[in-house]
Coordinates of C-alpha atoms in Angstrom, one line a residue:
X47 CA 0.0 0.0 0.0
X48 CA 1.3 3.5 -0.9
X49 CA 2.3 5.8 1.8
X50 CA 0.8 9.3 2.2
X51 CA 3.1 11.3 4.4
X52 CA 2.9 14.8 3.1
X53 CA 0.0 16.9 1.7
X54 CA -0.4 16.8 -2.0
X55 CA -2.1 15.2 -5.0
X56 CA -1.3 11.5 -5.7
X57 CA -2.0 9.8 -9.0
X58 CA -2.2 6.0 -8.9
X59 CA -2.8 3.3 -11.6
X60 CA -4.7 0.1 -11.0
X61 CA -6.0 -2.8 -13.1
X62 CA -9.7 -2.7 -13.5
X63 CA -10.3 -5.5 -16.0
X64 CA -9.0 -8.9 -17.0
X65 CA -5.4 -9.3 -18.0
X66 CA -5.2 -9.9 -21.8
X67 CA -4.2 -13.5 -22.7
X68 CA -2.3 -13.9 -26.0
X69 CA -2.5 -17.1 -28.0
X70 CA 0.6 -19.2 -28.2
X71 CA 2.4 -19.9 -31.5
X72 CA 1.7 -23.3 -33.0
X73 CA 3.6 -23.1 -36.3
X74 CA 7.2 -23.1 -35.3
X75 CA 9.0 -26.3 -36.4
X76 CA 11.9 -28.2 -35.1
X77 CA 14.1 -30.4 -37.3
X78 CA 17.0 -32.8 -36.4
X79 CA 19.3 -34.3 -39.0
X80 CA 22.6 -34.4 -40.8
X81 CA 24.0 -31.3 -42.4
X82 CA 27.3 -30.1 -44.0
X83 CA 28.1 -27.8 -41.1
X84 CA 26.6 -26.3 -38.0
X85 CA 27.0 -26.9 -34.2
X86 CA 26.3 -30.4 -33.0
X87 CA 25.6 -29.4 -29.4
X88 CA 24.0 -26.5 -27.6
X89 CA 20.9 -24.7 -28.7
X90 CA 19.1 -25.4 -32.0
X91 CA 19.6 -22.6 -34.5
X92 CA 16.7 -20.5 -35.8
X93 CA 16.3 -20.3 -39.6
X94 CA 13.6 -18.2 -41.3
X95 CA 14.3 -19.1 -45.0
X96 CA 16.0 -21.6 -47.2
X97 CA 18.9 -19.2 -47.7
X98 CA 19.2 -18.8 -44.0
X99 CA 19.5 -22.6 -43.6
X100 CA 22.1 -22.9 -46.3
X101 CA 24.2 -20.1 -44.8
X102 CA 24.2 -21.8 -41.3
X103 CA 24.1 -25.5 -42.2
X104 CA 25.5 -25.7 -45.7
X105 CA 24.0 -27.2 -48.9
X106 CA 22.7 -30.7 -49.9
X107 CA 24.4 -33.9 -48.9
X108 CA 25.5 -36.6 -51.3
X109 CA 23.3 -39.7 -51.7
X110 CA 26.3 -41.9 -52.2
X111 CA 27.8 -40.7 -48.9
X112 CA 24.8 -40.5 -46.6
X113 CA 21.9 -42.3 -48.3
X114 CA 18.6 -42.0 -46.4
X115 CA 20.2 -39.8 -43.7
X116 CA 20.7 -36.8 -46.1
X117 CA 17.2 -35.4 -46.2
X118 CA 17.4 -32.6 -43.6
X119 CA 18.1 -29.9 -46.2
X120 CA 15.3 -31.1 -48.5
X121 CA 12.8 -31.2 -45.6
X122 CA 13.6 -27.7 -44.5
X123 CA 13.4 -26.4 -48.1
X124 CA 9.9 -28.0 -48.5
X125 CA 8.9 -26.8 -45.1
X126 CA 9.3 -23.2 -46.3
X127 CA 7.9 -24.1 -49.7
X128 CA 4.6 -25.3 -48.1
X129 CA 4.0 -22.3 -46.0
X130 CA 6.4 -22.6 -43.0
X131 CA 8.0 -19.4 -41.6
X132 CA 10.2 -20.3 -38.7
X133 CA 12.2 -23.4 -37.9
X134 CA 14.8 -24.4 -35.3
X135 CA 17.4 -26.9 -36.6
X136 CA 19.7 -29.1 -34.7
X137 CA 22.6 -30.8 -36.6
X138 CA 23.7 -34.4 -36.0
X139 CA 27.1 -35.7 -37.2
X140 CA 28.7 -39.2 -37.2
X141 CA 31.0 -40.0 -34.4
X142 CA 34.0 -40.0 -36.7
X143 CA 33.4 -36.6 -38.1
X144 CA 36.5 -34.4 -37.7
X145 CA 37.3 -30.7 -37.3
X146 CA 39.6 -29.2 -40.0
X147 CA 42.7 -27.6 -38.4
X148 CA 46.1 -26.1 -39.2
X149 CA 48.2 -28.6 -37.2
X150 CA 50.3 -30.1 -39.9
X151 CA 54.1 -30.5 -39.9
X152 CA 54.5 -27.9 -42.7
X153 CA 52.6 -25.1 -40.9
X154 CA 54.9 -22.8 -38.9
X155 CA 51.9 -21.3 -37.1
X156 CA 50.9 -24.7 -35.8
X157 CA 53.2 -24.3 -32.7
X158 CA 51.8 -20.8 -32.0
X159 CA 48.1 -21.0 -32.9
X160 CA 45.7 -24.0 -32.9
X161 CA 43.1 -23.0 -35.5
X162 CA 40.1 -25.3 -36.0
X163 CA 36.9 -25.1 -38.0
X164 CA 34.0 -24.1 -35.8
X165 CA 32.3 -27.5 -36.1
X166 CA 33.1 -30.9 -37.7
X167 CA 32.9 -31.5 -41.5
X168 CA 34.8 -31.5 -44.7
X169 CA 33.6 -28.0 -45.3
X170 CA 36.4 -26.8 -43.0
X171 CA 39.0 -27.9 -45.6
X172 CA 37.9 -24.9 -47.7
X173 CA 38.6 -22.3 -45.0
X174 CA 41.4 -19.9 -45.8
X175 CA 42.9 -17.4 -43.5
X176 CA 45.1 -14.4 -44.4
X177 CA 47.2 -12.7 -41.7
X178 CA 48.5 -9.2 -42.2
X179 CA 50.5 -6.8 -39.9
X180 CA 48.5 -4.0 -38.3
X181 CA 48.7 -1.5 -35.4
X182 CA 46.1 -0.1 -33.1
X183 CA 48.0 2.9 -31.7
X184 CA 51.0 5.1 -32.4
X185 CA 52.6 8.1 -30.6
X186 CA 55.8 10.1 -30.5
X187 CA 58.4 10.3 -27.7
X188 CA 58.7 13.7 -26.0
X189 CA 61.2 12.9 -23.3
X190 CA 63.5 10.3 -21.9
X191 CA 63.1 10.0 -18.1
X192 CA 66.6 9.5 -16.6
X193 CA 69.8 8.6 -18.4
X194 CA 69.4 8.8 -22.1
X195 CA 71.3 5.6 -22.8
X196 CA 70.1 3.4 -19.8
X197 CA 66.6 4.6 -19.1
X198 CA 63.6 2.5 -20.1
X199 CA 61.0 5.1 -19.3
X200 CA 59.7 7.5 -21.9
X201 CA 57.2 10.3 -21.7
X202 CA 55.0 10.1 -24.8
X203 CA 52.4 12.3 -26.4
X204 CA 49.6 9.8 -25.7
X205 CA 49.8 6.4 -24.1
X206 CA 46.2 5.4 -25.0
X207 CA 46.2 1.9 -26.6
X208 CA 49.6 1.0 -25.2
X209 CA 48.9 -1.9 -22.8
X210 CA 51.3 -3.8 -20.5
X211 CA 52.7 -6.8 -22.3
X212 CA 52.1 -5.3 -25.8
X213 CA 54.9 -5.6 -28.4
X214 CA 55.8 -2.2 -29.7
X215 CA 58.0 -1.1 -32.6
X216 CA 60.0 2.2 -32.7
X217 CA 60.4 3.3 -36.3
X218 CA 62.9 5.9 -37.4
X219 CA 64.6 6.4 -40.8
X220 CA 62.8 3.3 -42.3
X221 CA 64.2 1.0 -39.6
X222 CA 62.3 -0.7 -36.8
X223 CA 63.4 -2.0 -33.4
X224 CA 61.0 -4.0 -31.3
X225 CA 60.4 -3.9 -27.6
X226 CA 57.9 -4.9 -24.9
X227 CA 55.8 -2.6 -22.6
X228 CA 56.4 -3.1 -18.8
X229 CA 54.1 -0.3 -17.7
X230 CA 51.9 2.3 -19.3
X231 CA 50.3 5.1 -17.2
X232 CA 49.9 8.9 -17.4
X233 CA 51.6 9.2 -20.8
X234 CA 54.7 7.5 -19.4
X235 CA 55.7 4.2 -21.0
X236 CA 58.3 1.8 -19.5
X237 CA 59.9 -0.7 -21.9
X238 CA 61.6 -4.0 -21.3
X239 CA 64.9 -2.7 -22.7
X240 CA 66.2 0.8 -23.5
X241 CA 65.7 2.0 -27.1
X242 CA 68.8 2.3 -29.2
X243 CA 69.8 5.8 -30.3
X244 CA 69.6 7.6 -27.0
X245 CA 68.3 11.2 -27.4
X246 CA 67.8 10.6 -31.1
X247 CA 64.5 8.8 -30.3
X248 CA 62.9 12.0 -29.2
X249 CA 60.7 13.8 -31.8
X250 CA 58.7 16.8 -30.8
X251 CA 57.7 17.9 -34.3
X252 CA 54.1 18.5 -35.2
X253 CA 54.4 15.9 -37.9
X254 CA 56.7 13.3 -36.4
X255 CA 59.2 11.2 -38.4
X256 CA 60.0 8.9 -35.5
X257 CA 57.0 7.1 -33.9
X258 CA 56.4 4.4 -31.4
X259 CA 53.7 2.0 -32.6
X260 CA 52.0 -1.1 -31.2
X261 CA 52.5 -4.3 -33.2
X262 CA 49.4 -6.3 -33.9
X263 CA 48.0 -8.3 -36.8
X264 CA 44.7 -8.6 -38.6
X265 CA 43.1 -11.9 -39.7
X266 CA 40.8 -12.3 -42.7
X267 CA 38.8 -15.6 -42.6
X268 CA 37.2 -16.8 -45.8
X269 CA 34.8 -19.7 -46.5
X270 CA 32.9 -19.7 -49.8
X271 CA 31.1 -16.4 -50.0
X272 CA 31.5 -15.7 -46.3
X273 CA 34.2 -13.4 -45.1
X274 CA 35.1 -12.3 -41.6
X275 CA 37.7 -9.7 -40.6
X276 CA 39.2 -9.4 -37.1
X277 CA 41.4 -6.3 -36.8
X278 CA 44.3 -5.4 -34.6
X279 CA 44.7 -8.5 -32.5
X280 CA 47.7 -9.5 -30.4
X281 CA 49.3 -12.4 -28.6
X282 CA 49.2 -10.5 -25.3
X283 CA 47.1 -12.7 -23.1
X284 CA 46.2 -9.9 -20.7
X285 CA 45.0 -7.5 -23.4
X286 CA 41.4 -7.1 -24.4
X287 CA 42.4 -7.6 -28.1
X288 CA 44.0 -11.0 -27.4
X289 CA 43.3 -13.3 -30.4
X290 CA 41.3 -15.8 -28.4
X291 CA 39.0 -13.1 -27.0
X292 CA 38.4 -11.4 -30.4
X293 CA 38.1 -14.6 -32.5
X294 CA 35.5 -16.0 -30.2
X295 CA 33.0 -14.0 -32.3
X296 CA 33.9 -16.0 -35.4
X297 CA 31.2 -18.2 -37.0
X298 CA 33.8 -20.0 -39.1
X299 CA 36.8 -20.9 -36.9
X300 CA 37.9 -21.1 -33.3
X301 CA 41.4 -20.2 -32.3
X302 CA 43.6 -21.2 -29.3
X303 CA 46.8 -19.4 -28.5
X304 CA 49.3 -22.1 -27.5
X305 CA 52.4 -19.8 -27.6
X306 CA 52.4 -19.5 -23.9
X307 CA 53.3 -15.8 -24.2
X308 CA 57.0 -16.5 -24.3
X309 CA 57.8 -15.0 -27.7
X310 CA 59.5 -11.9 -26.3
X311 CA 59.9 -8.7 -28.1
X312 CA 59.1 -10.1 -31.5
X313 CA 56.3 -8.8 -33.8
X314 CA 53.2 -11.1 -33.5
X315 CA 53.1 -11.4 -37.3
X316 CA 56.7 -12.7 -37.3
X317 CA 55.9 -15.1 -34.4
X318 CA 52.9 -16.6 -36.4
X319 CA 54.4 -16.7 -39.9
X320 CA 58.2 -16.9 -39.3
X321 CA 58.5 -14.0 -41.8
X322 CA 59.3 -10.3 -41.3
X323 CA 56.4 -7.8 -41.4
X324 CA 57.7 -6.6 -44.7
X325 CA 56.3 -9.8 -46.3
X326 CA 52.9 -8.1 -45.9
X327 CA 50.6 -11.2 -45.8
X328 CA 50.7 -14.8 -44.6
X329 CA 48.2 -17.5 -45.8
X330 CA 46.9 -20.3 -43.6
X331 CA 44.8 -23.3 -44.9
X332 CA 42.9 -25.7 -42.8
X333 CA 42.8 -29.4 -43.6
X334 CA 41.8 -32.8 -42.1
X335 CA 38.1 -32.0 -41.8
X336 CA 35.8 -35.0 -42.4
X337 CA 32.0 -35.5 -42.6
X338 CA 32.4 -39.0 -41.1
X339 CA 30.6 -42.1 -42.5
X340 CA 27.2 -43.6 -42.2
X341 CA 28.7 -46.7 -40.7
X342 CA 29.5 -44.6 -37.6
X343 CA 26.0 -43.1 -37.3
X344 CA 23.7 -44.7 -34.8
X345 CA 20.2 -44.0 -33.3
X346 CA 21.9 -42.6 -30.2
X347 CA 23.3 -39.7 -32.3
X348 CA 19.8 -38.6 -33.2
X349 CA 18.3 -39.3 -29.8
X350 CA 21.1 -37.1 -28.3
X351 CA 22.6 -36.8 -24.9
X352 CA 21.7 -34.6 -22.0
X353 CA 25.1 -33.2 -20.8
X354 CA 23.5 -30.2 -19.1
X355 CA 22.4 -26.8 -20.3
X356 CA 24.1 -25.6 -23.5
X357 CA 25.7 -29.1 -24.0
X358 CA 22.7 -31.2 -25.1
X359 CA 22.7 -32.9 -28.5
X360 CA 20.1 -34.3 -30.9
X361 CA 16.5 -34.4 -29.7
X362 CA 17.6 -33.6 -26.2
X363 CA 18.8 -30.1 -27.4
X364 CA 15.1 -29.1 -27.8
X365 CA 14.5 -29.4 -24.1
X366 CA 16.0 -25.9 -23.8
X367 CA 13.7 -24.5 -26.6
X368 CA 10.3 -23.2 -25.6
X369 CA 9.2 -22.1 -29.1
X370 CA 8.9 -25.3 -31.1
X371 CA 5.5 -26.9 -31.5
X372 CA 6.0 -29.3 -34.4
X373 CA 8.9 -31.7 -34.7
X374 CA 10.4 -34.1 -37.2
X375 CA 13.5 -36.1 -37.9
X376 CA 13.2 -36.2 -41.7
X377 CA 14.0 -39.6 -43.3
X378 CA 15.2 -41.3 -40.1
X379 CA 12.7 -44.1 -39.6
X380 CA 14.6 -46.1 -37.0
X381 CA 11.9 -47.0 -34.4
X382 CA 14.3 -46.1 -31.6
X383 CA 14.7 -42.5 -32.9
X384 CA 11.0 -42.1 -33.6
X385 CA 10.0 -43.4 -30.2
X386 CA 12.5 -41.1 -28.6
X387 CA 10.9 -38.1 -30.5
X388 CA 7.4 -39.2 -29.5
X389 CA 8.5 -39.5 -25.9
X390 CA 10.0 -36.1 -26.0
X391 CA 6.8 -34.6 -27.3
X392 CA 4.7 -36.5 -24.7
X393 CA 6.9 -35.5 -21.8
X394 CA 6.8 -31.8 -22.6
X395 CA 3.2 -31.9 -23.7
X396 CA 3.7 -28.8 -25.8
X397 CA 4.7 -30.2 -29.2
X398 CA 3.6 -32.7 -31.9
X399 CA 5.7 -35.2 -33.8
X400 CA 5.4 -35.9 -37.5
X401 CA 6.8 -39.3 -38.4
X402 CA 7.9 -40.9 -41.7
X403 CA 7.4 -44.5 -42.7
X404 CA 10.4 -46.4 -44.3
X405 CA 10.4 -45.9 -48.1
X406 CA 10.6 -49.6 -48.8
X407 CA 7.5 -50.3 -46.7
X408 CA 4.7 -49.6 -49.3
X409 CA 2.5 -52.7 -48.9
X410 CA -0.3 -52.4 -46.4
X411 CA 1.0 -55.2 -44.2
X412 CA 4.5 -53.7 -44.1
X413 CA 3.1 -50.2 -43.3
X414 CA 1.0 -51.6 -40.5
X415 CA 4.1 -53.4 -39.1
X416 CA 5.8 -50.1 -38.6
X417 CA 2.6 -48.3 -37.5
X418 CA 1.9 -50.8 -34.8
X419 CA 5.1 -49.8 -32.9
X420 CA 3.4 -46.5 -31.9
X421 CA 0.5 -45.5 -29.8
X422 CA 0.5 -41.8 -29.1
X423 CA -1.8 -38.8 -29.3
X424 CA 1.2 -36.6 -29.8
X425 CA 2.3 -38.0 -33.2
X426 CA 1.0 -38.5 -36.7
X427 CA 2.4 -40.7 -39.5
X428 CA 2.4 -40.1 -43.2
X429 CA 3.1 -42.1 -46.3
X430 CA 4.2 -42.4 -49.1
X431 CA 7.4 -40.6 -50.0
X432 CA 7.3 -37.6 -52.3
X433 CA 8.9 -37.1 -55.7
X434 CA 10.6 -33.7 -56.0
X435 CA 13.4 -32.1 -58.0
X436 CA 16.9 -32.4 -56.6
X437 CA 19.0 -29.2 -57.2
X438 CA 22.2 -31.1 -56.4
X439 CA 21.9 -34.0 -58.9
X440 CA 19.6 -32.1 -61.3
X441 CA 17.0 -35.0 -61.3
X442 CA 13.9 -36.1 -59.6
X443 CA 14.3 -37.9 -56.3
X444 CA 12.1 -39.2 -53.5
X445 CA 12.1 -37.4 -50.1
X446 CA 10.2 -38.2 -46.9
X447 CA 6.9 -36.4 -46.4
X448 CA 7.6 -35.0 -42.9
X449 CA 9.2 -31.8 -44.0
X450 CA 6.3 -30.9 -46.4
X451 CA 3.7 -31.9 -43.8
X452 CA 5.2 -29.7 -41.1
X453 CA 5.0 -26.8 -43.6
X454 CA 1.4 -27.7 -44.3
X455 CA 0.7 -27.7 -40.5
X456 CA 2.1 -24.2 -40.3
X457 CA 0.3 -23.0 -43.4
X458 CA -3.0 -24.3 -42.2
X459 CA -2.5 -22.8 -38.7
X460 CA -1.7 -19.4 -40.2
X461 CA -4.5 -19.3 -42.8
X462 CA -7.4 -21.1 -41.0
X463 CA -6.3 -21.8 -37.4
X464 CA -4.9 -24.7 -35.4
X465 CA -8.5 -26.1 -35.1
X466 CA -8.6 -26.8 -38.9
X467 CA -7.4 -30.3 -39.6
X468 CA -4.2 -30.1 -41.8
X469 CA -5.7 -32.3 -44.5
X470 CA -7.3 -31.9 -48.0
X471 CA -4.3 -29.5 -48.6
X472 CA -2.2 -29.4 -51.7
X473 CA 1.4 -30.5 -51.2
X474 CA 3.4 -27.9 -53.0
X475 CA 6.6 -28.6 -55.0
X476 CA 5.8 -32.3 -55.5
X477 CA 5.6 -33.9 -59.0
X478 CA 4.7 -37.4 -58.0
X479 CA 4.4 -40.1 -55.3
X480 CA 6.6 -43.1 -54.6
X481 CA 3.4 -45.2 -54.9
X482 CA -0.3 -44.6 -55.3
X483 CA -2.7 -46.1 -52.8
X484 CA -6.4 -46.7 -53.7
X485 CA -9.5 -46.3 -51.6
X486 CA -9.6 -50.0 -50.5
X487 CA -6.0 -49.7 -49.1
X488 CA -6.8 -46.5 -47.4
X489 CA -9.9 -48.2 -45.9
X490 CA -7.5 -50.3 -43.9
X491 CA -4.8 -47.8 -43.1
X492 CA -6.9 -44.7 -42.2
X493 CA -8.7 -46.2 -39.2
X494 CA -5.3 -47.3 -37.9
X495 CA -3.9 -43.8 -38.0
X496 CA -1.8 -43.9 -41.1
X497 CA -2.4 -40.7 -43.1
X498 CA -1.9 -41.1 -46.8
X499 CA -0.9 -38.6 -49.4
X500 CA -2.8 -39.2 -52.6
X501 CA -3.1 -37.9 -56.1
X502 CA -6.5 -37.0 -57.5
X503 CA -7.4 -36.2 -61.1
X504 CA -7.6 -32.4 -61.5
X505 CA -6.9 -31.8 -57.8
X506 CA -3.2 -32.4 -57.6
X507 CA -1.4 -34.2 -54.8
X508 CA -3.2 -33.8 -51.5
X509 CA -3.0 -34.8 -47.8
X510 CA -5.8 -37.3 -47.3
X511 CA -5.8 -38.1 -43.6
X512 CA -5.9 -36.2 -40.3
X513 CA -5.4 -38.9 -37.6
X514 CA -3.0 -39.3 -34.8
X515 CA -1.3 -42.5 -33.8
X516 CA -3.5 -42.9 -30.8
X517 CA -5.8 -45.8 -29.9
X518 CA -7.9 -43.4 -27.7
X519 CA -10.9 -42.3 -29.7
X520 CA -11.0 -38.9 -27.9
X521 CA -7.7 -37.9 -29.4
X522 CA -7.8 -39.6 -32.8
X523 CA -7.8 -36.2 -34.7
X524 CA -4.6 -34.2 -35.1
X525 CA -6.4 -30.8 -34.9
X526 CA -8.1 -31.7 -31.6
X527 CA -4.8 -32.7 -30.0
X528 CA -3.0 -29.6 -31.3
X529 CA -5.9 -27.3 -30.3
X530 CA -5.5 -28.5 -26.7
X531 CA -1.8 -27.9 -26.9
X532 CA -2.5 -24.4 -28.1
X533 CA -5.0 -23.7 -25.3
X534 CA -2.8 -25.2 -22.6
X535 CA 0.3 -23.3 -23.7
X536 CA -1.7 -20.0 -24.1
X537 CA -3.2 -20.3 -20.7
X538 CA 0.1 -21.3 -19.1
X539 CA 2.0 -18.4 -20.7
X540 CA -0.7 -15.8 -20.1
X541 CA -1.4 -16.5 -16.4
X542 CA 2.1 -16.2 -14.8
X543 CA 0.9 -13.0 -13.2
X544 CA -1.4 -15.1 -10.9
X545 CA 1.5 -16.7 -9.1
X546 CA 1.9 -15.5 -5.5
X547 CA -1.2 -13.2 -5.7
X548 CA -3.5 -13.4 -2.7
X549 CA -5.7 -16.5 -3.2
X550 CA -9.1 -14.9 -2.6
X551 CA -12.4 -14.3 -4.4
X552 CA -11.0 -11.2 -6.1
X553 CA -8.2 -13.2 -7.7
X554 CA -10.6 -15.9 -8.7
X555 CA -12.9 -13.4 -10.5
X556 CA -9.9 -11.9 -12.4
X557 CA -8.7 -15.3 -13.5
X558 CA -12.2 -16.3 -14.7
X559 CA -12.6 -13.0 -16.6
X560 CA -9.2 -13.5 -18.3
X561 CA -9.8 -17.1 -19.4
X562 CA -13.4 -16.3 -20.4
X563 CA -12.3 -13.5 -22.7
X564 CA -9.7 -15.7 -24.3
X565 CA -11.9 -18.7 -24.8
X566 CA -14.7 -16.5 -26.2
X567 CA -12.3 -15.2 -28.8
X568 CA -11.3 -18.8 -29.6
X569 CA -15.0 -19.8 -30.0
X570 CA -15.6 -16.8 -32.3
X571 CA -12.7 -18.0 -34.5
X572 CA -14.5 -21.3 -35.0
X573 CA -12.3 -23.5 -32.9
X574 CA -15.1 -24.5 -30.4
X575 CA -18.6 -25.9 -31.1
X576 CA -21.8 -24.4 -29.8
X577 CA -24.1 -21.5 -30.7
X578 CA -23.0 -19.5 -27.7
X579 CA -19.9 -19.3 -25.4
X580 CA -21.9 -21.1 -22.7
X581 CA -22.3 -24.1 -25.0
X582 CA -18.7 -24.0 -26.2
X583 CA -16.9 -24.0 -22.8
X584 CA -17.2 -23.6 -19.1
X585 CA -14.9 -22.3 -16.3
X586 CA -15.2 -23.4 -12.7
X587 CA -13.0 -21.7 -10.1
X588 CA -13.5 -21.0 -6.4
X589 CA -15.0 -23.0 -3.5
X590 CA -16.5 -25.5 -5.9
X591 CA -13.0 -26.6 -7.1
X592 CA -10.9 -25.9 -4.0
X593 CA -11.0 -27.1 -0.5
X594 CA -9.5 -25.2 2.5
X595 CA -6.6 -27.6 2.4
X596 CA -5.9 -26.6 -1.2
X597 CA -5.9 -22.9 -0.3
X598 CA -3.7 -23.5 2.8
X599 CA -1.2 -25.3 0.6
X600 CA -1.1 -22.5 -2.0
X601 CA -3.1 -24.2 -4.7
X602 CA -5.5 -22.3 -7.0
X603 CA -7.5 -24.8 -9.0
X604 CA -9.4 -23.8 -12.1
X605 CA -11.4 -26.4 -14.1
X606 CA -12.0 -25.6 -17.7
X607 CA -14.0 -27.6 -20.2
X608 CA -14.1 -27.0 -23.9
X609 CA -16.0 -28.5 -26.9
X610 CA -13.5 -28.7 -29.8
X611 CA -14.7 -28.9 -33.4
X612 CA -14.1 -32.2 -35.1
X613 CA -13.3 -32.5 -38.8
X614 CA -15.9 -33.7 -41.3
X615 CA -13.9 -36.8 -42.2
X616 CA -16.8 -38.7 -43.8
X617 CA -19.2 -36.5 -45.9
X618 CA -22.4 -38.5 -46.6
X619 CA -25.2 -37.4 -48.9
X620 CA -28.2 -39.7 -48.8
X621 CA -30.1 -39.5 -52.0
X622 CA -33.4 -41.1 -52.9
X623 CA -35.9 -41.0 -55.7
X624 CA -38.7 -38.5 -55.3
X625 CA -42.2 -39.8 -56.4
X626 CA -45.3 -37.8 -57.2
X627 CA -47.1 -39.0 -54.2
X628 CA -44.5 -37.5 -51.9

């Protein structure tokens, strides 16, 4: 309560109505798979376009090298083609994938710097680095403090940029002599050894001919069309411009200084290259990077490991991500991986898994063998594989449907709403199907929760199923399950303000008004059945839902019931012959 201690006018604000509750996003995708480059542990990377994906994760993978594990890039491409807008991607790499580095016997810089590609892959072998001399500060010497021949202290015009431990060069008459800074304060610099020349080092002219400069180097890092420049770095461990501190910002390489700081008063460029600064440029090439082999790829690589925050891999990396609502591991049909993905979605309760069926399983009995492994309301299964154009091999290939389906989910959510079943939608960018199922075959597969993609004359290729992999009839439709995910996440995110508020009738009324306003809007959008909000949902909160024991233990219990819309899966027109007597 505000304090009123002195006379005056006090203006105060207060909340008179329900707090607004914003709907949660349902169209953000999460993908896991093999890629040319990209981090293999930590947080999944956000991509918002195909170009964005290729910039971070590289281009398409070879069929000869990676077979059915190569489909991540195709899936992401068709996700955006079919209407997706945001995706988080986590790269997986075989256990024998290696970092490219500069540690070869012919590299002189190998004993000074350990340079590696940012992440494993043969892509690192194309990284090129150019090192050039540079300087961050220069000044002129005004006075020698003490004996001109023996003193190491010099009063300079400006000591800004001259740090303890920096290598400096005194240049006069085209010649340089190198030294090291012991102290630098109040325009007085103390060097490791006296400068040669005595009083001759002093230059008080307005345009000095003799200057004291710091000695640094600049690195230009190149990979394909990417270029990074890191200016005026040093090997001085205590300086803010030490190479490890500056190069930590690089997206291409990571650098470790293994010189130990024992190079003395030698120009850093010369320490790295073994050449004098007059050489102007020194080139470094990385080698030894490897993409690994399929033989060293296992289900555990996709399932991932939980090594703690920032160190998780595979599916486990998405534990740290609160934005993803649809997930897929394109082309990976190992039951262990798919079951791990489904378990991940079930445990979090805020996301939905889209599963592929092995391409070689096209017969109904074979499809059912794979389908019968799963029973989950948080997953849906699609078949067959889709024929698309491959920009890499310049021919048509078959890709798993999960990437396209996740894009259709996002498209349907954005155009109609999450309550609309993502079915009877055209699959964009597809020229054919791996196999064509007929109505009789779908009569067997559809009731079992296998959603088929079919081609209809004059209607293109369409998604012709909207069922989950659940045996529970209440949750057999994808849109019902995803609508509840949307409602639960929206209410969870929008009611944090309730925590630690006084648990009384006033709070209960505010909570009820907040949720009532939100569900009324959802009903008006067509997501709930009923001719009025009262028929579409109910909200119970207060003494009818809580005992005194609940209140004493800090529990506020609100019971919400909603009537979701169900898709018109079977449209039946009953037609009879009209007679004159009728």
